[in-house]
PDB file of C-alpha atoms in Angstrom:
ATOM      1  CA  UNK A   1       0.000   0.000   0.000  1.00 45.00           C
ATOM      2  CA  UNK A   2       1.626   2.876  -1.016  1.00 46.00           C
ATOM      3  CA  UNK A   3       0.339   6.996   0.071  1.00 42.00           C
ATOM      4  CA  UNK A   4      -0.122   9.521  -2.663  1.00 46.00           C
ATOM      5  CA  UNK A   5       3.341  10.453  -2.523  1.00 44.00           C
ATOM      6  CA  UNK A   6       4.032   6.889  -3.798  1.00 48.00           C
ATOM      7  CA  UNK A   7       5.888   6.162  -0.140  1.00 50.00           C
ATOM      8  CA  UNK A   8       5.038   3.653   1.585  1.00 48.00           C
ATOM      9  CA  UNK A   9       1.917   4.042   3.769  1.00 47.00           C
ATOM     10  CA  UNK A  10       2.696   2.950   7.985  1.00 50.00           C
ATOM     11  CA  UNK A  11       0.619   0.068   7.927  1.00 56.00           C
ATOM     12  CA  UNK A  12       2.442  -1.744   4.955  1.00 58.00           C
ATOM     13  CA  UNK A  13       4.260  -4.659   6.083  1.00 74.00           C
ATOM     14  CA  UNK A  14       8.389  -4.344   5.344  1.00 85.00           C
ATOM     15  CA  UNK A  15       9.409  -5.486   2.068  1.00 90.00           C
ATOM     16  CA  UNK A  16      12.773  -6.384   1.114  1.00 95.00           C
ATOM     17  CA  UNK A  17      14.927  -8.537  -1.751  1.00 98.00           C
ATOM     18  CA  UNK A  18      18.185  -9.812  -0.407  1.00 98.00           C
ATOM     19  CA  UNK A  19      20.704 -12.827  -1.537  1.00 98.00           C
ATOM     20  CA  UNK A  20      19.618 -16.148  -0.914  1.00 98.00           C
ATOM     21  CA  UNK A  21      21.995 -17.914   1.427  1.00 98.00           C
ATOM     22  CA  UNK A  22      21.680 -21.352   2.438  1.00 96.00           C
ATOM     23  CA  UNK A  23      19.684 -21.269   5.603  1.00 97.00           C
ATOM     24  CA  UNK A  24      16.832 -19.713   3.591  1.00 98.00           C
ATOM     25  CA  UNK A  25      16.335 -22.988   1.537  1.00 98.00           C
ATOM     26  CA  UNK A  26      13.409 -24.806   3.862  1.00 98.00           C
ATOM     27  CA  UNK A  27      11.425 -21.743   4.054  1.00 98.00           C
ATOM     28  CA  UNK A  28      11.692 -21.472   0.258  1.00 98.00           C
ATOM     29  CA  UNK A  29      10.701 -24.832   0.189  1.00 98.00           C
ATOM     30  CA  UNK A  30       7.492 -23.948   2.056  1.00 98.00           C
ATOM     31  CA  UNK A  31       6.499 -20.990   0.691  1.00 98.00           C
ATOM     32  CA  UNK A  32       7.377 -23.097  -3.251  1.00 98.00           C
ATOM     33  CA  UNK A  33       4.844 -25.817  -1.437  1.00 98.00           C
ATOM     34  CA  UNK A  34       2.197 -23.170  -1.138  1.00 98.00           C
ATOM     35  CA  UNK A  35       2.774 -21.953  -4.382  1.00 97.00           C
ATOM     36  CA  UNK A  36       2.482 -25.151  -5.755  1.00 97.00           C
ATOM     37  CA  UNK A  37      -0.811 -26.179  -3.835  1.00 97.00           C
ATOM     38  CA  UNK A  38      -2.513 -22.920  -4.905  1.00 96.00           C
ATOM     39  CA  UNK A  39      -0.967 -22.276  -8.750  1.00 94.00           C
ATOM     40  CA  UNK A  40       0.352 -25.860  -9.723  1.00 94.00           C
ATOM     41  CA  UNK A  41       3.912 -24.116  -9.839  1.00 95.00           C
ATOM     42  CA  UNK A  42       6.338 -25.953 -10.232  1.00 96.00           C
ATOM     43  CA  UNK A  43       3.759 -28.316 -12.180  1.00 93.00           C
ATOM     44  CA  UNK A  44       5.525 -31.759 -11.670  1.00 95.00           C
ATOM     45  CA  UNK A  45       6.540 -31.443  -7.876  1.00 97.00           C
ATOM     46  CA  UNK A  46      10.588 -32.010  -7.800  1.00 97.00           C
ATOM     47  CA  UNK A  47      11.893 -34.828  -5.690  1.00 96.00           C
ATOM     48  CA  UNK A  48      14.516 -32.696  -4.312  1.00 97.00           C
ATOM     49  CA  UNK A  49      12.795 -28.847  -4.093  1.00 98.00           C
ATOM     50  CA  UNK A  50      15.696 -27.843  -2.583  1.00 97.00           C
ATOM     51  CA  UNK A  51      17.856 -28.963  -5.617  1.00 97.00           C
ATOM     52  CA  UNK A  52      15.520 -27.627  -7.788  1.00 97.00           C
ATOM     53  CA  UNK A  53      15.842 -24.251  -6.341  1.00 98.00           C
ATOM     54  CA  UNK A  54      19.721 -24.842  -6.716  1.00 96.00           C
ATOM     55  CA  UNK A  55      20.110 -25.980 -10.499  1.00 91.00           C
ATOM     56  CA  UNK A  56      23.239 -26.447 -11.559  1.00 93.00           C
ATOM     57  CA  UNK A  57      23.787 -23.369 -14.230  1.00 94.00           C
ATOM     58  CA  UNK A  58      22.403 -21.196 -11.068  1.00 97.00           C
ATOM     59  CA  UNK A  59      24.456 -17.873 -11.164  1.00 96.00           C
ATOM     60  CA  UNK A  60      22.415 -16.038  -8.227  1.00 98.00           C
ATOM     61  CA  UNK A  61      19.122 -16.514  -6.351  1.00 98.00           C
ATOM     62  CA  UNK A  62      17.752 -13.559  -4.186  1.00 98.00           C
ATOM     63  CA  UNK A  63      14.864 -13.517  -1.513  1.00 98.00           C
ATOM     64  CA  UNK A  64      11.742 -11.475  -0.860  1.00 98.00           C
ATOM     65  CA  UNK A  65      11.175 -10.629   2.579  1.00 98.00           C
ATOM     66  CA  UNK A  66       7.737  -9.569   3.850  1.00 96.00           C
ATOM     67  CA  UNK A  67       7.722  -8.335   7.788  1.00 94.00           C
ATOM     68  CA  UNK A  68      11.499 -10.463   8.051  1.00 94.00           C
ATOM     69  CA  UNK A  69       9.966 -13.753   6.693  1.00 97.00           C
ATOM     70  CA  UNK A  70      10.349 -15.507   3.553  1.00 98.00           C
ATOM     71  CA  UNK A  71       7.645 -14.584   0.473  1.00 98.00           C
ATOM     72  CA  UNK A  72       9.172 -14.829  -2.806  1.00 98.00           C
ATOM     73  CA  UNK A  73      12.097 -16.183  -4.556  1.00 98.00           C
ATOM     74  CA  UNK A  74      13.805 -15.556  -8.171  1.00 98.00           C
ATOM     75  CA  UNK A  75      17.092 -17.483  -9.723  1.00 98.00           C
ATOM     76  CA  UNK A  76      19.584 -16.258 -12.168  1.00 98.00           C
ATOM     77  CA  UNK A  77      21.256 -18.791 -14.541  1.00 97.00           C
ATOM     78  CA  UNK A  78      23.025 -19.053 -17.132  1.00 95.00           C
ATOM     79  CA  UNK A  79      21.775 -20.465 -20.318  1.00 89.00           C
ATOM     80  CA  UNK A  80      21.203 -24.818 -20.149  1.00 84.00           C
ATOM     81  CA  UNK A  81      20.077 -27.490 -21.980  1.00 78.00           C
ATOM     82  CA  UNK A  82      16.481 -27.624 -22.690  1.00 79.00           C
ATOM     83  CA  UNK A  83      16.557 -23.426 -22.736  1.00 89.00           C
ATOM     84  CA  UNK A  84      14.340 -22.072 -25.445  1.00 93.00           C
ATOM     85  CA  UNK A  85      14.552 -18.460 -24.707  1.00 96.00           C
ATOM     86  CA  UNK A  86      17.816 -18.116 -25.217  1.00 96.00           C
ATOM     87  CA  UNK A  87      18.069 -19.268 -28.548  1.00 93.00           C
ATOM     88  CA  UNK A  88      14.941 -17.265 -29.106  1.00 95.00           C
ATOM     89  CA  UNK A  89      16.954 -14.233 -27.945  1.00 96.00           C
ATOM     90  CA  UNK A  90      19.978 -14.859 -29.656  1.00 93.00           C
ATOM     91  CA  UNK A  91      18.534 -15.214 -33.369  1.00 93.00           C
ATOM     92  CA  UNK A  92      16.445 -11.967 -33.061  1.00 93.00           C
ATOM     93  CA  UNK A  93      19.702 -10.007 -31.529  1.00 93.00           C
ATOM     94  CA  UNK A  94      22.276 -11.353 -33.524  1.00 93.00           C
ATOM     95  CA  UNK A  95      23.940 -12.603 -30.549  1.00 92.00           C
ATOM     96  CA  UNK A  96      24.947 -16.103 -29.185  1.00 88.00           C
ATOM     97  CA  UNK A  97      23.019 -17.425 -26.521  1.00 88.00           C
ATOM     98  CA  UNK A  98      26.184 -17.253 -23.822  1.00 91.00           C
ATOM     99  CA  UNK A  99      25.181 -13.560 -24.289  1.00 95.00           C
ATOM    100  CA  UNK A 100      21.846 -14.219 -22.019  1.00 97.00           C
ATOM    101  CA  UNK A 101      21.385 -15.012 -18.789  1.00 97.00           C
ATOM    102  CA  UNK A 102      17.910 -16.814 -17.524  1.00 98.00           C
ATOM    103  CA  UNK A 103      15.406 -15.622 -14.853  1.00 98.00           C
ATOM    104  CA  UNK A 104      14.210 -18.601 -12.874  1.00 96.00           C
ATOM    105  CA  UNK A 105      12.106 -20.060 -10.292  1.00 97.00           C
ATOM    106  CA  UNK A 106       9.935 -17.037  -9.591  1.00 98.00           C
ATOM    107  CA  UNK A 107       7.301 -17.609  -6.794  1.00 98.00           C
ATOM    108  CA  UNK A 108       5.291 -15.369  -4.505  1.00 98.00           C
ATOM    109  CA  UNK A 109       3.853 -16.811  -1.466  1.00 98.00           C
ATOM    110  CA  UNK A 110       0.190 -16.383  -1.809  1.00 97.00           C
ATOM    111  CA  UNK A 111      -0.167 -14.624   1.202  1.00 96.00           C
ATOM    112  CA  UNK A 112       2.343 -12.177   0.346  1.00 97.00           C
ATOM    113  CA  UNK A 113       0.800 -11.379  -3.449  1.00 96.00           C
ATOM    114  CA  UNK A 114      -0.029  -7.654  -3.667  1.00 94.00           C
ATOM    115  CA  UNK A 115       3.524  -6.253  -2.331  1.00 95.00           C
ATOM    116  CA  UNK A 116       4.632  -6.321  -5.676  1.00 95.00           C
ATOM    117  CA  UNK A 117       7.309  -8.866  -4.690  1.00 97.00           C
ATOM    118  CA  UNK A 118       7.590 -10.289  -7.697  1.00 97.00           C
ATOM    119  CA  UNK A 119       8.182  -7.480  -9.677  1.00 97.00           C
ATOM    120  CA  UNK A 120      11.062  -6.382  -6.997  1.00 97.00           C
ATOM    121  CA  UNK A 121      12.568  -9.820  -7.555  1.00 98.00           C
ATOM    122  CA  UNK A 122      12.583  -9.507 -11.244  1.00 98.00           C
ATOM    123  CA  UNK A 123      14.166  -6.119 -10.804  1.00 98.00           C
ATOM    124  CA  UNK A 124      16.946  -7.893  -8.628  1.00 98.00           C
ATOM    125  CA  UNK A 125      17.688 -10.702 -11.207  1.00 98.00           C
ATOM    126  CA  UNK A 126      17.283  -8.597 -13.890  1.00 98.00           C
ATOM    127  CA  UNK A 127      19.786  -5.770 -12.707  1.00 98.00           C
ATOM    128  CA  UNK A 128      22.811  -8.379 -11.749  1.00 98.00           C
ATOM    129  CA  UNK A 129      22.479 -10.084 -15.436  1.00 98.00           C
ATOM    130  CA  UNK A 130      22.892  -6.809 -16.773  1.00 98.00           C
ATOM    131  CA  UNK A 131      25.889  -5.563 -14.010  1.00 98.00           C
ATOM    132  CA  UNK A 132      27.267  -9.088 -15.828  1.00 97.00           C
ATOM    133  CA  UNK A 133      26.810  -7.814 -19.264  1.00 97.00           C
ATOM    134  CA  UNK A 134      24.020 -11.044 -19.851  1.00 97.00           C
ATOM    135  CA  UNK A 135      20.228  -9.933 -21.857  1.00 97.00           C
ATOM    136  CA  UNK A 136      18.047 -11.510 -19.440  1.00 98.00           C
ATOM    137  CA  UNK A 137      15.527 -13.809 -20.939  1.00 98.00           C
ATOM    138  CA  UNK A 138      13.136 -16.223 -19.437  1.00 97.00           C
ATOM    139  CA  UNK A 139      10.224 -18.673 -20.472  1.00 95.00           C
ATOM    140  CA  UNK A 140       6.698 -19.154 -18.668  1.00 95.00           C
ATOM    141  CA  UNK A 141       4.094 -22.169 -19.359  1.00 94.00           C
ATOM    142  CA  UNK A 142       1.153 -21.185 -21.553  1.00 92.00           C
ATOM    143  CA  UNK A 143      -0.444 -21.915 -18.581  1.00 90.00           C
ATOM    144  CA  UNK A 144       1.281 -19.366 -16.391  1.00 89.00           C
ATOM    145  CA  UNK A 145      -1.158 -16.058 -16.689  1.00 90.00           C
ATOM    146  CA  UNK A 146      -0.387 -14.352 -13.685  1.00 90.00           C
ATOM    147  CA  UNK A 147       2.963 -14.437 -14.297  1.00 92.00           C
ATOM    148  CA  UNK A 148       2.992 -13.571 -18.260  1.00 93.00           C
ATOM    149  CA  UNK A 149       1.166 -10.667 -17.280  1.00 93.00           C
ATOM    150  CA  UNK A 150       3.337  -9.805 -14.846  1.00 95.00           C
ATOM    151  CA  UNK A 151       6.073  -9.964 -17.183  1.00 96.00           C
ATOM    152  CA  UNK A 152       3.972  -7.811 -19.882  1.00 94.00           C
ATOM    153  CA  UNK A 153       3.555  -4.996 -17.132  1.00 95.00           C
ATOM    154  CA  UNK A 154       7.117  -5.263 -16.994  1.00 96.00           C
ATOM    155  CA  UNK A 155       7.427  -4.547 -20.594  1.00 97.00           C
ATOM    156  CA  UNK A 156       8.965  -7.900 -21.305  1.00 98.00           C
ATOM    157  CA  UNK A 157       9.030  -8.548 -25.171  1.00 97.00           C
ATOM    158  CA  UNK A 158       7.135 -12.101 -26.221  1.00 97.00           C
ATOM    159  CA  UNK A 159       9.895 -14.120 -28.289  1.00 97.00           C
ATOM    160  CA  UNK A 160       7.703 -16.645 -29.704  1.00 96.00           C
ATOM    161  CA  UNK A 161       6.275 -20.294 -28.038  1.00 96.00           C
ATOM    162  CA  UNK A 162       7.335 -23.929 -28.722  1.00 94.00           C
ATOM    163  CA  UNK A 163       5.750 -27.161 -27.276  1.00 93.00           C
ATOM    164  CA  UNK A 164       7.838 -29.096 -25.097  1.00 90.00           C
ATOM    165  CA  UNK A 165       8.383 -32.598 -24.578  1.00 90.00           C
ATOM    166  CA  UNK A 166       8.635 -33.220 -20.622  1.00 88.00           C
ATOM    167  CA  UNK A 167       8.192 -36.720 -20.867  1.00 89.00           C
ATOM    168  CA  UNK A 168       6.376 -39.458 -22.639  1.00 92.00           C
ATOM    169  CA  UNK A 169       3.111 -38.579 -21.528  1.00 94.00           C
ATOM    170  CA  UNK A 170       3.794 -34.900 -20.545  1.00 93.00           C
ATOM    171  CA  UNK A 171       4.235 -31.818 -23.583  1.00 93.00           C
ATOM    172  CA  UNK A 172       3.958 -28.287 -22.705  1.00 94.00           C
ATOM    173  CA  UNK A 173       3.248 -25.265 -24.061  1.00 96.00           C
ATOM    174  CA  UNK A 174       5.818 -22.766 -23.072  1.00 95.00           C
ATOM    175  CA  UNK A 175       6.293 -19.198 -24.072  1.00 96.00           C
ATOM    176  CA  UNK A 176       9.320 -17.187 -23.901  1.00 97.00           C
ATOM    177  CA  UNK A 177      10.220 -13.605 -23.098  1.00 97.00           C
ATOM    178  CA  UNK A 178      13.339 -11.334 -23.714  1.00 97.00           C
ATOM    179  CA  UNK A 179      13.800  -8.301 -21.250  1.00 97.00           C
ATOM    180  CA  UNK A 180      13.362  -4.602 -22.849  1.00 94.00           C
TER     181      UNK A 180
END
C-alpha cells in the first residue's frame, strides 16, 4: 500500500529482496509448497525442491522478505540445456546465446501477493544479469497467466512459443520472453 506520494503508507508490512543464502532454503521450500498447492507451480513437484531451487547453471538466487519472513524467490542462470529463450533471444539479436542469462524459479507466497514482490525480484535478477553484461531472458508455461502478465507490465518482449516434450506422456506449451 503505497500513500499519494508513492511512499510507503505505515501500515504496509516491510518489504525487502536480499541474496539467498543457504539457511533460507526450507522456508523457500514452504512458501514453493504453497505456491504449488494454490498455482500448480512448479507443475511436476521435484523430488529434491531444494535442488531444484539450486540448479546447476544457477548464477544467483535472491529472496523477498515480507515483515522479516520468507515470500518470494527468483534465480539467475546461465543459459542450459532444454533453454528455449535463449536461442529465441539470440537469433532476433544477432547474438549467441552465452550472451543471455535466464530468470528462474519465480514464486510469490500467496499470502504475500499484492507487495509487488515479484516485480522487486525480477528487478533484482534482472539488474545483476545486466551488471554481468548477460540480456536476461526467461520462459513461462502457456499456462502461467499471472505471471505472463506480470512480465507484460514489466514490458517484457514475447519471443515466440514452442511445445515441449517433458516426458512421454507430458508436452507443454511454453512461451518465452526477452527483457526490454
Amino acid at each position: 500500500m503505497r500513500t499519494e506520494s508513492g511512499r510507503p503508507s505505515p501500515q504496509s508490512p516491510a518489504a525487502r529482496v536480499r541474496r539467498r543464502t543457504d539457511r533460507d532454503l526450507d522456508a523457500c521450500v514452504q512458501v514453493l509448497a504453497a505456491v504449488h498447492e494454490r498455482d500448480r507451480y512448479p507443475v511436476n513437484w521435484p523430488d529434491q525442491p531444494g535442488d531444484w531451487l539450486t540448479q546447476p547453471a544457477l548464477v544467483a538466487a535472491w529472496v523477498a522478505e515480507l515483515d522479516g519472513r520468507i515470500a518470494g524467490h527468483v534465480g539467475l542462470s546461465r543459459s542450459d540445456v532444454g533453454d528455449v529463450a535463449p536461442g529465441l533471444w539470440s537469433v532476433r539479436a544477432g547474438a549467441g546465446s552465452d550472451a543471455t542469462a535466464v530468470i528462474s524459479r519465480l514464486f510469490v507466497a500467496p499470502a504475500a501477493r499484492g507487495h509487488e514482490l515479484g516485480a522487486s525480484l525480477m528487478a533484482r535478477a534482472v539488474r545483476e544479469a545486466r551488471d554481468r553484461g548477460l540480456h536476461p531472458v526467461l520462459d513461462v508455461l502457456a499456462s502461467g497467466t499471472a505471471a505472463a502478465a506480470l512480465y507484460g507490465r514489466l514490458g517484457w518482449e514475447l519471443l515466440g512459443s514452442t511445445e515441449q516434450r517433458w516426458s512421454p506422456e507430458q508436452t507443454v506449451t511454453i512461451h518465452c520472453y526477452a527483457a526490454p
